[in-house]
Amino acid sequence: MKISFKNDYSEGAHPAILRALVDHNEDQQAGYGEDIYSLKAKELIKNKLKSEQSEIYFVSGGTQANLIVISSILKPYQAVISATTGHILNNETGAIEATGHKILGIETADGKLRPSDIIPILENHKNFPHQVMPKLVYISNSTELGTIYQRKELDELSQFCKEKNLYLFMDGARLAQALTSEINDVNFEDLAELTDVFYIGGTKNGALLGEGIVINNADLQQDFAFNIKQKGALLAKGRILGIQFLELFKDDLYFKLGKNANVQAMKIKNFMTEKGTKFLSDTSTNQIFPILNNSFIEQLSEKFEFYVWQRTDETQSAIRLITSWNTKDSATDQFLNELNKLL
Amino acid sequence: MKISFKNDYSEGAHPAILRALVDHNEDQQAGYGEDIYSLKAKELIKNKLKSEQSEIYFVSGGTQANLIVISSILKPYQAVISATTGHILNNETGAIEATGHKILGIETADGKLRPSDIIPILENHKNFPHQVMPKLVYISNSTELGTIYQRKELDELSQFCKEKNLYLFMDGARLAQALTSEINDVNFEDLAELTDVFYIGGTKNGALLGEGIVINNADLQQDFAFNIKQKGALLAKGRILGIQFLELFKDDLYFKLGKNANVQAMKIKNFMTEKGTKFLSDTSTNQIFPILNNSFIEQLSEKFEFYVWQRTDETQSAIRLITSWNTKDSATDQFLNELNKLL
Amino acid sequence: MKISFKNDYSEGAHPAILRALVDHNEDQQAGYGEDIYSLKAKELIKNKLKSEQSEIYFVSGGTQANLIVISSILKPYQAVISATTGHILNNETGAIEATGHKILGIETADGKLRPSDIIPILENHKNFPHQVMPKLVYISNSTELGTIYQRKELDELSQFCKEKNLYLFMDGARLAQALTSEINDVNFEDLAELTDVFYIGGTKNGALLGEGIVINNADLQQDFAFNIKQKGALLAKGRILGIQFLELFKDDLYFKLGKNANVQAMKIKNFMTEKGTKFLSDTSTNQIFPILNNSFIEQLSEKFEFYVWQRTDETQSAIRLITSWNTKDSATDQFLNELNKLL
Amino acid sequence: MKISFKNDYSEGAHPAILRALVDHNEDQQAGYGEDIYSLKAKELIKNKLKSEQSEIYFVSGGTQANLIVISSILKPYQAVISATTGHILNNETGAIEATGHKILGIETADGKLRPSDIIPILENHKNFPHQVMPKLVYISNSTELGTIYQRKELDELSQFCKEKNLYLFMDGARLAQALTSEINDVNFEDLAELTDVFYIGGTKNGALLGEGIVINNADLQQDFAFNIKQKGALLAKGRILGIQFLELFKDDLYFKLGKNANVQAMKIKNFMTEKGTKFLSDTSTNQIFPILNNSFIEQLSEKFEFYVWQRTDETQSAIRLITSWNTKDSATDQFLNELNKLL
């Protein structure tokens, strides 16, 4: 079996989570998220956020979180602003448009949006009522390119959105990895202040499944549960999500797992950097994009699984390596050994 | 703690399922349902159905299954025919209408649709193009009232749908309970022939979550996976569903669990019948609706949880009792003892 | 050629309207409803309504008005309450559901909704979040059965909706006929106070096409024009609608035309009543539903066109006769003569 | 009053159309497009197209035509391919996305799509089922930039679409102008062969309102009328559209009007070209985009209305001049005189 660096969801769940599912299996609990585990997990997360007014809702996956949040917030004529690398734009089978909303894409170098990226969109959408109204800014942290937002960047973006009457929504499928990056200076609790909505990705950080949507803007909370049910996302056995998030947050397991993903990736990055390898983008989380000779890539792929991301010139390509909450030192070491032999 | 007869999803999963999740936890598998467990589970179910052309797709819950199947089949102007007791009509927050389709409800005595119920709908929808076109017949087996379809009834309905160019879709949230009812004469494999689509309910029969959509009509299979992804229902760790269905079907655990639910309910039904209790409907599965004095109901509810279903006269009400795959003899016996004291 | 009593849209427009279209044909005007005719017509209607805060929007037809108004007001999980005879429920090809919203139908004797009809719907929709939230009450005046709302009835309904936090929307496809019925006691300007939204039907009262949506509730006006454009209802040459409504309202032509439709129908009704004919419902507008022998209907249909509405027993059926803004005395007289011969 | 060159819908209708509306005003006709004028107009257009299998449907406007055609053809997960200048992409308030479908935009120099533009889109959409499936190619002729497709270009595009199993849909809001351009070599009847669907724009070529959708692909015709009704586009007095199209096509008025629009624009273009003016794009229809000094533009705008299209450098901008079916020689001459004085 080859070791896989293709993604961060190729194994099951962290053992502590499985254990908790087994331990609480026989309790008779109320359905649809009214179980005590879900209630406790929500309370715990609110406490970590130090945000009394935030409300938390658990759903199964990222696309589901994105489509429910966005379709619940926007009026029919309102649109989303996203980097063209945004997951909703090209990796979710038109899930947002399927709920009726246009996404306005912005080309960026690093997958991050800044006010200066958004201003032209606003200026080019003033032909009332012939154009959609841009209303919600969608960002990912960490981004689909592995980069992260710094506190100052988030402050500016958040401030800008408030001034322009735009909602700010952060896709946190890889939030743990962002917040535990070496260069991160954003606190978990900052998110309650800086975004209207964000979600805490569980699937890509050690849960079997599950994302925790956090709605900070009280106006957007009203009747939100209807949307979850209507989109088919309200699990009868909501306990499965509650138990997992309780486990992830009670001893900061969530952040420890994110940290491991980053540490393993940085080991590879540092090693390759020393060897003179170039990268497609400068990342600090669990995704790295080294540029390698095609023949070299071929050899590497005999022992490891990963995506060839894009051809960079006639003889070279960037590959994408993803490490995870569950990447063992041994797997990384094997990869480094192989690199050492080949580089 | 009171013992609950409120629903069949108040506990976690059957221990064999949890064990399998633990056993396969560390395998690195392809995401999005391409893992070997999902592939094997699909093959196993196809074999049980003796239907080479059927295709199977796993999703998380019943509302999700219903909305994806229906929205993928119907053109914008086509409508669903359902009994007014149908789950989609009144218990799914308008999930079907949210995808653009009207549901035409039919009042029935027992929650079952017959050709004679549907004919008037077809005759009253001929004012082209001012009315929707009825196109898909939605039935539940067992029904929301606990009744089941007999083979002859399904044959007639299936034949009728073919003649009238209607699709037949069976909601099998409680399929195991239907197929293991004492009075059932429908085989699992009959469903591959008699329906265009049906689904195998896991959530209410021992899984943590999961429904297996079976598309028998090859015309409806094309590109179906797009719909699953677009509606946010494609789990990154699809293995969770595959592992569970593999476990449920490999030694017919699925049917054993359904059987237990029925047996426990029938014990209560038979006991009460002997005591002279009347029922709202004559059911043979895990839902029973005895009519009891209100004072008696109050006493019963001190020790057990259940829904008061509807007031039948000034002094009496029907309650709904649901037993499950996990209802123990001891729980049923406690209930019978209490009944014995009170009746 | 047979004279038609099938509907009130079988001819073109009132001559004054055609004349105005010709007179103003060569003016160069701004597009999309910003022409001076549309602006003046809106001002004129506001003045007649004595309602400074009402805003008026012209669209082409009734289904269009209904779907734009309803989809612009409701959140995805909110539903419409309507009499089962409501035009939106069975005569608009699921246009409302196509925008994502369920319609909850209520059986009524006369096509009118009263608070007592609505209360059970509200009480049966409390299973949060598993059911849609009833939020908008849709009524027609005159109704699809030719009946009208009295002032007291509207007061009560309006008051009830405010208490229950429901929106009240009146479909006025035949508003002129309602407000000029002999038994009407509602003023045009009452509608600005009693409804959140209503529309002024032009198509069925002398215009080539056109309905004037009046939004009285200021909360519902914001950005409404986006919805018109998005649904394809913003005519480039909006002047066509403006010119017509200006003509209809400048000398109360609108009400005179409605009056004529009613007068002609009442002549027939009174004549038949004297002859002992029974009616399916007691109407005071331009729709009447006399019950006649089938053989008699056959004879009548040799000279006149009308719909056979429903069979009432083995030998008799109700027919629907509709008179219009353009029904001439001579046509009605011919019909009465024929009746006289046959009755 | 300034003379307007802002658009081609600033006046009413061609006098022959108004006359026909007056002449046939009192006929009693069937509603909803079943009147004899609509039936005759459809027959006439089919004859001109020499295409027995084509079916024609009249609707009120371009956005309406676009959204009905596209939403009726595509399955939920299928997407539209369009030039980024396409009217549906940026000028219709997200009408297509509101029906659930993504538009994939392609940057082009001249507003026209070629196979080489589309190939990369197809190649970048192979990550099944995580991306939408590109399925319909939307083109405008003439384009939003005033350019037109040559026969050879259409042949290649049509052939390509057939090979790739894509539908080809031509927005003909300004079809008359395209087909009467000096450089055009496409026949009206070619469109029946080369496209799956196209529409004949009436609003921008002399009608009060109205577009004639022509469906050539028989698979796409089935039940199409349902879609028209459901989207609120079926006029009760369909005669209004039928009478107009009958008038437009009976003596080729449609093409004469398109020709006039082009002739007037070319007079201005040629005059300016002689004077050394540069243009933003090389157009042969009724839209021209001359680049002028800003001070010059200011002077011109004192006597004429037009849009300033885009700034080209610090001192110059391109303006958009649109002539129409109704632009008189006298208006063009006045403009040329003014130019002469200023240039």
JSON list of C-alpha atoms in Angstrom, two decimals, chain C residues 1-5 7-15 18 21-22 24-32 60-61 63-64 67 87 91-96 98 202-209 226-227 229-233 235-237 239-240 325-326 328, chain D residues 1-5 7-15 18 21-22 24-32 60-61 63-64 67 87 91-96 98 202-209 226-227 229-233 235-237 239-240 325-326 328:
[
{"chain": "C", "resi": 1, "resn": "MET", "atom": "CA", "xyz": [-69.04, 33.17, -34.86]},
{"chain": "C", "resi": 2, "resn": "LYS", "atom": "CA", "xyz": [-70.39, 32.25, -31.45]},
{"chain": "C", "resi": 3, "resn": "ILE", "atom": "CA", "xyz": [-70.41, 34.92, -28.78]},
{"chain": "C", "resi": 4, "resn": "SER", "atom": "CA", "xyz": [-68.00, 33.96, -26.03]},
{"chain": "C", "resi": 5, "resn": "PHE", "atom": "CA", "xyz": [-68.66, 34.05, -22.31]},
{"chain": "C", "resi": 7, "resn": "ASN", "atom": "CA", "xyz": [-63.40, 34.55, -20.11]},
{"chain": "C", "resi": 8, "resn": "ASP", "atom": "CA", "xyz": [-62.67, 38.25, -19.77]},
{"chain": "C", "resi": 9, "resn": "TYR", "atom": "CA", "xyz": [-59.58, 38.39, -21.93]},
{"chain": "C", "resi": 10, "resn": "SER", "atom": "CA", "xyz": [-60.84, 37.35, -25.34]},
{"chain": "C", "resi": 11, "resn": "GLU", "atom": "CA", "xyz": [-60.65, 40.80, -26.94]},
{"chain": "C", "resi": 12, "resn": "GLY", "atom": "CA", "xyz": [-57.87, 43.38, -27.17]},
{"chain": "C", "resi": 13, "resn": "ALA", "atom": "CA", "xyz": [-57.86, 46.65, -25.23]},
{"chain": "C", "resi": 14, "resn": "HIS", "atom": "CA", "xyz": [-60.27, 49.48, -24.56]},
{"chain": "C", "resi": 15, "resn": "PRO", "atom": "CA", "xyz": [-60.09, 51.92, -27.50]},
{"chain": "C", "resi": 18, "resn": "LEU", "atom": "CA", "xyz": [-55.04, 51.87, -27.99]},
{"chain": "C", "resi": 21, "resn": "LEU", "atom": "CA", "xyz": [-50.46, 53.99, -27.36]},
{"chain": "C", "resi": 22, "resn": "VAL", "atom": "CA", "xyz": [-50.72, 55.44, -30.86]},
{"chain": "C", "resi": 24, "resn": "HIS", "atom": "CA", "xyz": [-47.39, 58.60, -27.65]},
{"chain": "C", "resi": 25, "resn": "ASN", "atom": "CA", "xyz": [-45.72, 56.14, -29.98]},
{"chain": "C", "resi": 26, "resn": "GLU", "atom": "CA", "xyz": [-42.95, 58.37, -31.30]},
{"chain": "C", "resi": 27, "resn": "ASP", "atom": "CA", "xyz": [-41.78, 59.91, -28.04]},
{"chain": "C", "resi": 28, "resn": "GLN", "atom": "CA", "xyz": [-38.30, 58.87, -27.11]},
{"chain": "C", "resi": 29, "resn": "GLN", "atom": "CA", "xyz": [-38.50, 57.67, -23.54]},
{"chain": "C", "resi": 30, "resn": "ALA", "atom": "CA", "xyz": [-36.21, 56.07, -21.00]},
{"chain": "C", "resi": 31, "resn": "GLY", "atom": "CA", "xyz": [-36.53, 52.31, -20.87]},
{"chain": "C", "resi": 32, "resn": "TYR", "atom": "CA", "xyz": [-37.36, 49.81, -18.11]},
{"chain": "C", "resi": 60, "resn": "SER", "atom": "CA", "xyz": [-47.20, 41.93, -17.49]},
{"chain": "C", "resi": 61, "resn": "GLY", "atom": "CA", "xyz": [-49.47, 39.30, -15.99]},
{"chain": "C", "resi": 63, "resn": "THR", "atom": "CA", "xyz": [-48.90, 34.65, -12.53]},
{"chain": "C", "resi": 64, "resn": "GLN", "atom": "CA", "xyz": [-45.86, 36.86, -12.92]},
{"chain": "C", "resi": 67, "resn": "LEU", "atom": "CA", "xyz": [-44.58, 34.68, -8.19]},
{"chain": "C", "resi": 87, "resn": "HIS", "atom": "CA", "xyz": [-55.37, 30.80, -8.62]},
{"chain": "C", "resi": 91, "resn": "ASN", "atom": "CA", "xyz": [-53.86, 27.29, -12.23]},
{"chain": "C", "resi": 92, "resn": "GLU", "atom": "CA", "xyz": [-50.31, 28.54, -12.42]},
{"chain": "C", "resi": 93, "resn": "THR", "atom": "CA", "xyz": [-48.31, 25.38, -13.17]},
{"chain": "C", "resi": 94, "resn": "GLY", "atom": "CA", "xyz": [-46.67, 25.33, -9.78]},
{"chain": "C", "resi": 95, "resn": "ALA", "atom": "CA", "xyz": [-45.15, 28.79, -10.31]},
{"chain": "C", "resi": 96, "resn": "ILE", "atom": "CA", "xyz": [-44.93, 29.47, -6.58]},
{"chain": "C", "resi": 98, "resn": "ALA", "atom": "CA", "xyz": [-40.98, 26.66, -8.56]},
{"chain": "C", "resi": 202, "resn": "GLY", "atom": "CA", "xyz": [-55.29, 45.26, -15.96]},
{"chain": "C", "resi": 203, "resn": "THR", "atom": "CA", "xyz": [-55.33, 42.26, -18.29]},
{"chain": "C", "resi": 204, "resn": "LYS", "atom": "CA", "xyz": [-58.84, 41.18, -17.28]},
{"chain": "C", "resi": 205, "resn": "ASN", "atom": "CA", "xyz": [-60.16, 44.70, -17.24]},
{"chain": "C", "resi": 206, "resn": "GLY", "atom": "CA", "xyz": [-59.42, 46.37, -20.55]},
{"chain": "C", "resi": 207, "resn": "ALA", "atom": "CA", "xyz": [-55.66, 46.52, -20.89]},
{"chain": "C", "resi": 208, "resn": "LEU", "atom": "CA", "xyz": [-53.67, 44.64, -23.52]},
{"chain": "C", "resi": 209, "resn": "LEU", "atom": "CA", "xyz": [-51.61, 43.35, -20.65]},
{"chain": "C", "resi": 226, "resn": "PHE", "atom": "CA", "xyz": [-34.26, 43.54, -8.61]},
{"chain": "C", "resi": 227, "resn": "ASN", "atom": "CA", "xyz": [-36.85, 40.80, -8.31]},
{"chain": "C", "resi": 229, "resn": "LYS", "atom": "CA", "xyz": [-35.72, 42.09, -13.46]},
{"chain": "C", "resi": 230, "resn": "GLN", "atom": "CA", "xyz": [-34.47, 38.73, -12.23]},
{"chain": "C", "resi": 231, "resn": "LYS", "atom": "CA", "xyz": [-37.74, 37.02, -13.05]},
{"chain": "C", "resi": 232, "resn": "GLY", "atom": "CA", "xyz": [-37.70, 38.41, -16.59]},
{"chain": "C", "resi": 233, "resn": "ALA", "atom": "CA", "xyz": [-40.60, 40.77, -15.98]},
{"chain": "C", "resi": 235, "resn": "LEU", "atom": "CA", "xyz": [-40.15, 45.29, -20.00]},
{"chain": "C", "resi": 236, "resn": "ALA", "atom": "CA", "xyz": [-37.61, 47.30, -21.97]},
{"chain": "C", "resi": 237, "resn": "LYS", "atom": "CA", "xyz": [-40.51, 49.39, -23.24]},
{"chain": "C", "resi": 239, "resn": "ARG", "atom": "CA", "xyz": [-44.03, 52.74, -21.39]},
{"chain": "C", "resi": 240, "resn": "ILE", "atom": "CA", "xyz": [-46.56, 50.19, -22.68]},
{"chain": "C", "resi": 325, "resn": "TRP", "atom": "CA", "xyz": [-65.41, 45.14, -19.61]},
{"chain": "C", "resi": 326, "resn": "ASN", "atom": "CA", "xyz": [-66.29, 44.73, -23.28]},
{"chain": "C", "resi": 328, "resn": "LYS", "atom": "CA", "xyz": [-72.09, 44.68, -25.03]},
{"chain": "D", "resi": 1, "resn": "MET", "atom": "CA", "xyz": [-35.47, 67.36, -26.39]},
{"chain": "D", "resi": 2, "resn": "LYS", "atom": "CA", "xyz": [-32.16, 65.73, -27.14]},
{"chain": "D", "resi": 3, "resn": "ILE", "atom": "CA", "xyz": [-32.11, 63.00, -29.77]},
{"chain": "D", "resi": 4, "resn": "SER", "atom": "CA", "xyz": [-31.27, 59.71, -28.16]},
{"chain": "D", "resi": 5, "resn": "PHE", "atom": "CA", "xyz": [-28.73, 57.18, -29.38]},
{"chain": "D", "resi": 7, "resn": "ASN", "atom": "CA", "xyz": [-30.65, 52.27, -27.08]},
{"chain": "D", "resi": 8, "resn": "ASP", "atom": "CA", "xyz": [-33.00, 50.71, -29.60]},
{"chain": "D", "resi": 9, "resn": "TYR", "atom": "CA", "xyz": [-36.11, 50.57, -27.45]},
{"chain": "D", "resi": 10, "resn": "SER", "atom": "CA", "xyz": [-36.80, 54.20, -26.72]},
{"chain": "D", "resi": 11, "resn": "GLU", "atom": "CA", "xyz": [-39.86, 54.53, -28.94]},
{"chain": "D", "resi": 12, "resn": "GLY", "atom": "CA", "xyz": [-43.06, 52.47, -29.27]},
{"chain": "D", "resi": 13, "resn": "ALA", "atom": "CA", "xyz": [-43.78, 50.19, -32.21]},
{"chain": "D", "resi": 14, "resn": "HIS", "atom": "CA", "xyz": [-43.67, 50.40, -35.96]},
{"chain": "D", "resi": 15, "resn": "PRO", "atom": "CA", "xyz": [-46.93, 52.03, -37.19]},
{"chain": "D", "resi": 18, "resn": "LEU", "atom": "CA", "xyz": [-50.01, 49.48, -34.04]},
{"chain": "D", "resi": 21, "resn": "LEU", "atom": "CA", "xyz": [-53.43, 45.83, -33.10]},
{"chain": "D", "resi": 22, "resn": "VAL", "atom": "CA", "xyz": [-56.20, 48.37, -33.69]},
{"chain": "D", "resi": 24, "resn": "HIS", "atom": "CA", "xyz": [-58.01, 43.19, -34.83]},
{"chain": "D", "resi": 25, "resn": "ASN", "atom": "CA", "xyz": [-58.90, 44.62, -31.45]},
{"chain": "D", "resi": 26, "resn": "GLU", "atom": "CA", "xyz": [-62.53, 43.52, -31.26]},
{"chain": "D", "resi": 27, "resn": "ASP", "atom": "CA", "xyz": [-62.15, 39.91, -32.44]},
{"chain": "D", "resi": 28, "resn": "GLN", "atom": "CA", "xyz": [-62.94, 37.40, -29.77]},
{"chain": "D", "resi": 29, "resn": "GLN", "atom": "CA", "xyz": [-60.01, 35.05, -29.67]},
{"chain": "D", "resi": 30, "resn": "ALA", "atom": "CA", "xyz": [-58.86, 32.13, -27.58]},
{"chain": "D", "resi": 31, "resn": "GLY", "atom": "CA", "xyz": [-56.42, 33.11, -24.85]},
{"chain": "D", "resi": 32, "resn": "TYR", "atom": "CA", "xyz": [-52.90, 32.05, -23.98]},
{"chain": "D", "resi": 60, "resn": "SER", "atom": "CA", "xyz": [-42.43, 39.11, -23.79]},
{"chain": "D", "resi": 61, "resn": "GLY", "atom": "CA", "xyz": [-38.75, 39.88, -23.37]},
{"chain": "D", "resi": 63, "resn": "THR", "atom": "CA", "xyz": [-34.35, 37.95, -20.11]},
{"chain": "D", "resi": 64, "resn": "GLN", "atom": "CA", "xyz": [-37.56, 35.97, -19.96]},
{"chain": "D", "resi": 67, "resn": "LEU", "atom": "CA", "xyz": [-34.22, 32.05, -18.45]},
{"chain": "D", "resi": 87, "resn": "HIS", "atom": "CA", "xyz": [-26.16, 39.55, -21.72]},
{"chain": "D", "resi": 91, "resn": "ASN", "atom": "CA", "xyz": [-27.12, 42.31, -17.37]},
{"chain": "D", "resi": 92, "resn": "GLU", "atom": "CA", "xyz": [-29.96, 40.12, -16.19]},
{"chain": "D", "resi": 93, "resn": "THR", "atom": "CA", "xyz": [-29.68, 40.28, -12.39]},
{"chain": "D", "resi": 94, "resn": "GLY", "atom": "CA", "xyz": [-28.58, 36.70, -12.07]},
{"chain": "D", "resi": 95, "resn": "ALA", "atom": "CA", "xyz": [-31.73, 35.40, -13.77]},
{"chain": "D", "resi": 96, "resn": "ILE", "atom": "CA", "xyz": [-30.05, 32.21, -14.93]},
{"chain": "D", "resi": 98, "resn": "ALA", "atom": "CA", "xyz": [-31.82, 32.13, -9.99]},
{"chain": "D", "resi": 202, "resn": "GLY", "atom": "CA", "xyz": [-38.94, 41.82, -31.47]},
{"chain": "D", "resi": 203, "resn": "THR", "atom": "CA", "xyz": [-38.55, 44.37, -28.68]},
{"chain": "D", "resi": 204, "resn": "LYS", "atom": "CA", "xyz": [-35.37, 45.86, -30.10]},
{"chain": "D", "resi": 205, "resn": "ASN", "atom": "CA", "xyz": [-36.63, 45.78, -33.65]},
{"chain": "D", "resi": 206, "resn": "GLY", "atom": "CA", "xyz": [-39.97, 47.52, -33.85]},
{"chain": "D", "resi": 207, "resn": "ALA", "atom": "CA", "xyz": [-42.39, 45.58, -31.68]},
{"chain": "D", "resi": 208, "resn": "LEU", "atom": "CA", "xyz": [-43.96, 46.92, -28.50]},
{"chain": "D", "resi": 209, "resn": "LEU", "atom": "CA", "xyz": [-42.66, 43.80, -26.84]},
{"chain": "D", "resi": 226, "resn": "PHE", "atom": "CA", "xyz": [-45.37, 24.32, -19.20]},
{"chain": "D", "resi": 227, "resn": "ASN", "atom": "CA", "xyz": [-42.15, 26.22, -18.65]},
{"chain": "D", "resi": 229, "resn": "LYS", "atom": "CA", "xyz": [-46.59, 29.29, -17.94]},
{"chain": "D", "resi": 230, "resn": "GLN", "atom": "CA", "xyz": [-44.62, 28.39, -14.82]},
{"chain": "D", "resi": 231, "resn": "LYS", "atom": "CA", "xyz": [-42.28, 31.33, -15.24]},
{"chain": "D", "resi": 232, "resn": "GLY", "atom": "CA", "xyz": [-45.21, 33.75, -15.59]},
{"chain": "D", "resi": 233, "resn": "ALA", "atom": "CA", "xyz": [-44.59, 34.40, -19.28]},
{"chain": "D", "resi": 235, "resn": "LEU", "atom": "CA", "xyz": [-49.82, 36.21, -21.72]},
{"chain": "D", "resi": 236, "resn": "ALA", "atom": "CA", "xyz": [-53.58, 35.78, -21.40]},
{"chain": "D", "resi": 237, "resn": "LYS", "atom": "CA", "xyz": [-53.92, 37.96, -24.48]},
{"chain": "D", "resi": 239, "resn": "ARG", "atom": "CA", "xyz": [-52.77, 37.77, -29.55]},
{"chain": "D", "resi": 240, "resn": "ILE", "atom": "CA", "xyz": [-50.67, 40.83, -28.78]},
{"chain": "D", "resi": 325, "resn": "TRP", "atom": "CA", "xyz": [-35.38, 50.54, -36.64]},
{"chain": "D", "resi": 326, "resn": "ASN", "atom": "CA", "xyz": [-36.81, 54.00, -36.08]},
{"chain": "D", "resi": 328, "resn": "LYS", "atom": "CA", "xyz": [-34.61, 58.76, -39.13]}
]
